mmCIF file of C-alpha atoms in Angstrom:
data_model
loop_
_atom_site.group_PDB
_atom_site.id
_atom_site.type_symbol
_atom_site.label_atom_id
_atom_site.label_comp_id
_atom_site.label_asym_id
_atom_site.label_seq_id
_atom_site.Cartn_x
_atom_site.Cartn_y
_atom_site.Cartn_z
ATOM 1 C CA UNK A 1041 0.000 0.000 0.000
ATOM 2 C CA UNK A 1042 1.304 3.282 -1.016
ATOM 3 C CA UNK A 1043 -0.112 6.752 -0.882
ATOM 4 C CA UNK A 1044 -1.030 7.930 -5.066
ATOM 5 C CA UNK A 1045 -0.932 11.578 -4.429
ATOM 6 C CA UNK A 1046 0.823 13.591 -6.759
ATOM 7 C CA UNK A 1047 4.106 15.352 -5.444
ATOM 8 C CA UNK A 1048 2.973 18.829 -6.151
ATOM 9 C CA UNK A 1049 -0.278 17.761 -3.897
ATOM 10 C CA UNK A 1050 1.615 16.460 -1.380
ATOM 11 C CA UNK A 1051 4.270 19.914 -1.101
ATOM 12 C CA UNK A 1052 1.267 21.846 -0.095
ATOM 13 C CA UNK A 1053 -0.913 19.662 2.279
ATOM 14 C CA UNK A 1054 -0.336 20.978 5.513
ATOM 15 C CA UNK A 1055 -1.648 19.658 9.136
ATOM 16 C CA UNK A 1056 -5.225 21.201 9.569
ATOM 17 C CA UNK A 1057 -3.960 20.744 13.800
ATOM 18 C CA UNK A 1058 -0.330 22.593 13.794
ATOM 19 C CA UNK A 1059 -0.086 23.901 10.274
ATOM 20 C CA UNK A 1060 3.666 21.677 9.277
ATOM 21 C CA UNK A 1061 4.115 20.236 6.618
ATOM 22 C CA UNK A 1062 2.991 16.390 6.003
ATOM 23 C CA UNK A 1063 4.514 13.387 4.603
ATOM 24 C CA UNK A 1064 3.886 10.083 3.182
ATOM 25 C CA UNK A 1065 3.983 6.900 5.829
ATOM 26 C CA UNK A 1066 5.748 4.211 4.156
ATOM 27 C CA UNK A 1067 3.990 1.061 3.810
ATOM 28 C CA UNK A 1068 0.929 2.618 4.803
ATOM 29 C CA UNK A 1069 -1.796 4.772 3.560
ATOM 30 C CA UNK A 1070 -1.439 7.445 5.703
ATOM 31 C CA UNK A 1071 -0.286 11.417 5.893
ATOM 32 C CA UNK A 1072 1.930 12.349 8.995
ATOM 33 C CA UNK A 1073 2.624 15.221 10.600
ATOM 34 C CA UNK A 1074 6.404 16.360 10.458
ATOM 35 C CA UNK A 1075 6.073 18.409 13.708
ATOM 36 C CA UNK A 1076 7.397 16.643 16.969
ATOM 37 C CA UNK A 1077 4.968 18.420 18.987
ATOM 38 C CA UNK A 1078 2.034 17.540 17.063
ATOM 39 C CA UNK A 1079 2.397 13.766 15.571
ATOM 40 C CA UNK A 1080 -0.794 13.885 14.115
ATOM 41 C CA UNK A 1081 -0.941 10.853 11.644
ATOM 42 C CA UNK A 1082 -4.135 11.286 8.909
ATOM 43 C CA UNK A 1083 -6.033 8.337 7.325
ATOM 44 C CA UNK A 1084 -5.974 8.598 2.895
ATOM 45 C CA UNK A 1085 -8.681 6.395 1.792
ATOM 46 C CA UNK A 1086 -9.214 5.681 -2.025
ATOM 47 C CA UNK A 1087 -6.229 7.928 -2.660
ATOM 48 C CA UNK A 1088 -7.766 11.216 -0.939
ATOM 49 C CA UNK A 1089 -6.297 12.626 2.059
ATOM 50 C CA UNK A 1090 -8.781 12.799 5.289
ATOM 51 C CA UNK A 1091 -7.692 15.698 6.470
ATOM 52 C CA UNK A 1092 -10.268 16.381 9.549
ATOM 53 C CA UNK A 1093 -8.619 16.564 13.378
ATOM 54 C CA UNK A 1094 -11.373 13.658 14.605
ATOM 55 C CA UNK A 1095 -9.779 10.816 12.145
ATOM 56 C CA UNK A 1096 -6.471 11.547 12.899
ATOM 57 C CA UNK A 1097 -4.621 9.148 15.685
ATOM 58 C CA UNK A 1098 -1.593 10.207 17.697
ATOM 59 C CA UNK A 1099 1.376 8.508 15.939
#
């Protein structure tokens, strides 16, 4: 499993929570947040990012 999201896409996604940057999970389909502080890890389901505070789990 592998997140399809094209690379411009992915440059401007941002955490909805902290506003940092996010980045693939590898082996998974997931978005996570690059901030220590936050580590807010997002659910993509049939290749679109859910980007919503209440479906994200604490990485």
């Amino acid at each position: 499993m592998t997140v399809k999201i094209d690379d411009w896409l992915l440059d401007i996604l941002a955490c909805p929570a902290c506003r940092s940057p996010l980045t693939e999970v590898a082996g998974q389909d997931e978005l996570a947040c690059t901030s220590e502080s936050c580590g807010l890890v997002y659910p993509v389901r049939d290749d679109i990012p859910v980007l919503l505070v209440d479906e994200a789990r604490k990485a």
